[in-house]
Every structure is written in C-alpha cells, then in structure tokens.
C-alpha cells in the first residue's frame, strides 16, 4: 500500500510524535503547515495543539484516507487538505511548519519555505540524519558544506531529536533527525545570488586554500567574464534585489543541492592543482582577484573553516573591487 517513490514511511511511535509536538512549541493560536500528512498520525496531534492545520499531500489515496479519518469529528473544520506537490503549489499563510517529509525533497523544500513571505516563526522537520547534520554543521565540522552555509545565512538551525529507523513503517534504510529551523528576522543584507555564486566556488573544493581555488583558470575566466560584462554595460551594480528577485534568489540557494550527493569532495589537497600556465593574458585580472584575498588575509584559508561573517566580509571585499559572482 505504501509508495517508496513518494517516500511514504509512516510514523508509528506515539511517544515520538508527542515529543515532536512538545519540542515544536506550538501555540493554541497557530496556523500549522504540515507537508506529507500521510495517514494523519502527526496531523491528529497537530490539530489538538494548534488552531488549524493546512496539510499538503501528493498522494490522492492518502488525501482520501485523511479526510475519512477526521470526517464527522470536531477536527474536520480546522483541517484543510491540499492535494498536490508541495514544491509546485502556492503555500498559504502559516505560523509554524511541522512535518515528517519525503526525504527526496529535503533541500528544495527547505529553501522554498525560507523564501515564503511573510516569514513563519519556525519549522520543525524530520530529515534523513546526514542531511540534518549537514544543516547544523559548523565551520571545521566534516559535514560543513554549501547547504550549511546557505541555510544558516537565512535561519538559525538546531538539532532537536535523533530518530531511529524503527519508528517508521515500513522502516527506511537510514536513520533520521528532527531539526528546528528559525528564519532570521530581518534577513542579512546580502545579495543572495552573489552569495551563492561565491559559496559554490569556495565549496567546489572545500579543503583547498582560497588562494589555489581562485587561481583556477575556470574560476578566473568566469569572474573576468562577469567583470567585463558589467563594465561594458556600465551598470551601477548596487546589489539590491526587489521582493520577487529576492524570493527567486532564496529558493535558488537550494538549486542542485542534490540531497546528500552534493559537495563531492575528493579529500585530496592542493597537490593536483590545475597547472598555472603563467601567460600574461588575464594576469592583470588575476592580480586583482588575488589582491582581494590578500587584503582580507584569505589566501591561505580554507572554506571548510570559514564562518558566515568571513564569507560576508570576503564577498564585500570582492564587490568593492568590482568583482561579482552573478
Ligand atoms: N506524516 C506522515 C507520518 O509521519 O506518518 C507520513 C510521512 S511520509 C515520510 C511522507 C508523505 O509525504 C507521504 O504521505 C507522501 O505521499 C507525501 N509526499 C511525497 N512527496 C510529496 C510532495 N512532493 N508533496 C506533498 N506530499 C508528498
């Protein structure tokens, strides 16, 4: 009856559901968004704790089952079920999101939520354990990656609960964790497109020094192309985005973060660098780039150790030198 492809793993342990509810800090006045309610085990307790629940479910059979479960109960007037793909539908207003999601949509969903306006108070979500550990990873942790940096730019993230696979029917192949995501209000004043452009380059080889990353020909030619385009257009690139551009940019932060296969790092260090042919063409621009790194003392640093503040500082130095990432 359960579709593996839709990530259908039903929560069977009522104590675990209680603990998720308790840790999520739902208020009686809250409109709750649930994604993938399935048969409604979590939905029922959400309805007991909040004012109303909007549940988005892809599988029409589950939608029917859910409606049947609450039909004729006092809950039915406080539950709205939307049938569809959560990644494709417009989300309604909500105060808090609590969900046991299908793991294959983890990163696009996270950034879809974070681009939603008005910003919600918090999201309490079950993720695959490794994805959860990447979300909360700090500089220096092995799992620190583009996902950690981009999520933590927009939200405070904390690990709430480890959940073994046997709490689900059928049990998934991996363990899980519940994570709390609280959007930062206000959001930091950065251009998210530029931010992601920089962070992608830095984490492409996160254990190399920035000096060697920014000496790569592919990186230099990309940046030089941007540089020349902007100069030619004589754009006053002040980096500000309107609301629509902002929402697009935020959801794009999750782009091609193929859940868990992202940030492949060969673990090798600087040895096998692209050969620097030292030809004079373009070396002026290269000096410009390397000067930026020197200014901020970044040449010998590695992305795996850089904090949010470091990345912001680095981006501002590049921008001041007229170098842009989008
Ligand atoms: N919340 C239930 C529970 O905890 O017992 C079920 C969770 S199950 C891991 C994920 C649910 O999400 C399934 O019911 C599945 O049909 C639904 N689903 C899968 N992909 C979806 C999508 N793109 N949009 C909305 N729901 C989806």
PDB file of C-alpha atoms and ligand atoms in Angstrom, residues 6-11 34-39 41-42 56-59 62 84-87 100-102 105, ligand 1:
ATOM      1  CA  UNK A   6       6.826   9.018  -2.624  1.00  0.00           C
ATOM      2  CA  UNK A   7       8.906   8.461   0.499  1.00  0.00           C
ATOM      3  CA  UNK A   8       5.976   7.001   2.388  1.00  0.00           C
ATOM      4  CA  UNK A   9       7.215   5.981   5.811  1.00  0.00           C
ATOM      5  CA  UNK A  10       4.508   6.326   8.431  1.00  0.00           C
ATOM      6  CA  UNK A  11       5.383   7.366  11.978  1.00  0.00           C
ATOM      7  CA  UNK A  34       2.092  20.060   7.527  1.00  0.00           C
ATOM      8  CA  UNK A  35       3.782  18.563   4.476  1.00  0.00           C
ATOM      9  CA  UNK A  36       3.027  14.935   3.588  1.00  0.00           C
ATOM     10  CA  UNK A  37       0.474  14.120   6.319  1.00  0.00           C
ATOM     11  CA  UNK A  38       0.145  10.534   5.047  1.00  0.00           C
ATOM     12  CA  UNK A  39      -2.399   8.676   7.173  1.00  0.00           C
ATOM     13  CA  UNK A  41      -0.850  10.270  12.847  1.00  0.00           C
ATOM     14  CA  UNK A  42       1.018  13.549  13.263  1.00  0.00           C
ATOM     15  CA  UNK A  56      -0.264  19.345   1.599  1.00  0.00           C
ATOM     16  CA  UNK A  57      -0.284  15.733   0.354  1.00  0.00           C
ATOM     17  CA  UNK A  58       0.714  14.419  -3.062  1.00  0.00           C
ATOM     18  CA  UNK A  59      -0.974  11.021  -2.964  1.00  0.00           C
ATOM     19  CA  UNK A  62      -3.690   9.438   1.370  1.00  0.00           C
ATOM     20  CA  UNK A  84      -0.620  18.309  -4.798  1.00  0.00           C
ATOM     21  CA  UNK A  85       3.149  18.521  -4.936  1.00  0.00           C
ATOM     22  CA  UNK A  86       4.330  20.879  -2.205  1.00  0.00           C
ATOM     23  CA  UNK A  87       7.187  22.054  -4.418  1.00  0.00           C
ATOM     24  CA  UNK A 100       7.745  14.292   8.509  1.00  0.00           C
ATOM     25  CA  UNK A 101       8.650  14.807   4.874  1.00  0.00           C
ATOM     26  CA  UNK A 102       9.679  12.566   1.978  1.00  0.00           C
ATOM     27  CA  UNK A 105      12.598  16.869  -1.461  1.00  0.00           C
TER      28      UNK A 105
HETATM   29  N1  LIG B   1       3.384  12.477   8.010  1.00  0.00           N
HETATM   30  C1  LIG B   1       3.114  11.043   7.877  1.00  0.00           C
HETATM   31  C2  LIG B   1       3.647  10.326   9.094  1.00  0.00           C
HETATM   32  O1  LIG B   1       4.533  10.894   9.743  1.00  0.00           O
HETATM   33  O2  LIG B   1       3.220   9.228   9.394  1.00  0.00           O
HETATM   34  C3  LIG B   1       3.691  10.482   6.582  1.00  0.00           C
HETATM   35  C4  LIG B   1       5.113  10.858   6.263  1.00  0.00           C
HETATM   36  S1  LIG B   1       5.789  10.133   4.828  1.00  0.00           S
HETATM   37  C5  LIG B   1       7.505  10.163   5.277  1.00  0.00           C
HETATM   38  C6  LIG B   1       5.785  11.377   3.563  1.00  0.00           C
HETATM   39  C7  LIG B   1       4.428  11.742   2.967  1.00  0.00           C
HETATM   40  O3  LIG B   1       4.620  12.782   2.005  1.00  0.00           O
HETATM   41  C8  LIG B   1       3.729  10.628   2.224  1.00  0.00           C
HETATM   42  O4  LIG B   1       2.387  10.582   2.636  1.00  0.00           O
HETATM   43  C9  LIG B   1       3.818  11.024   0.736  1.00  0.00           C
HETATM   44  O5  LIG B   1       2.702  10.608  -0.032  1.00  0.00           O
HETATM   45  C10 LIG B   1       3.863  12.542   0.820  1.00  0.00           C
HETATM   46  N2  LIG B   1       4.574  13.201  -0.300  1.00  0.00           N
HETATM   47  C11 LIG B   1       5.580  12.696  -1.069  1.00  0.00           C
HETATM   48  N3  LIG B   1       6.018  13.614  -1.947  1.00  0.00           N
HETATM   49  C12 LIG B   1       5.274  14.748  -1.727  1.00  0.00           C
HETATM   50  C13 LIG B   1       5.238  16.045  -2.339  1.00  0.00           C
HETATM   51  N4  LIG B   1       6.084  16.366  -3.336  1.00  0.00           N
HETATM   52  N5  LIG B   1       4.338  16.958  -1.884  1.00  0.00           N
HETATM   53  C14 LIG B   1       3.495  16.633  -0.870  1.00  0.00           C
HETATM   54  N6  LIG B   1       3.487  15.423  -0.258  1.00  0.00           N
HETATM   55  C15 LIG B   1       4.363  14.483  -0.673  1.00  0.00           C
END
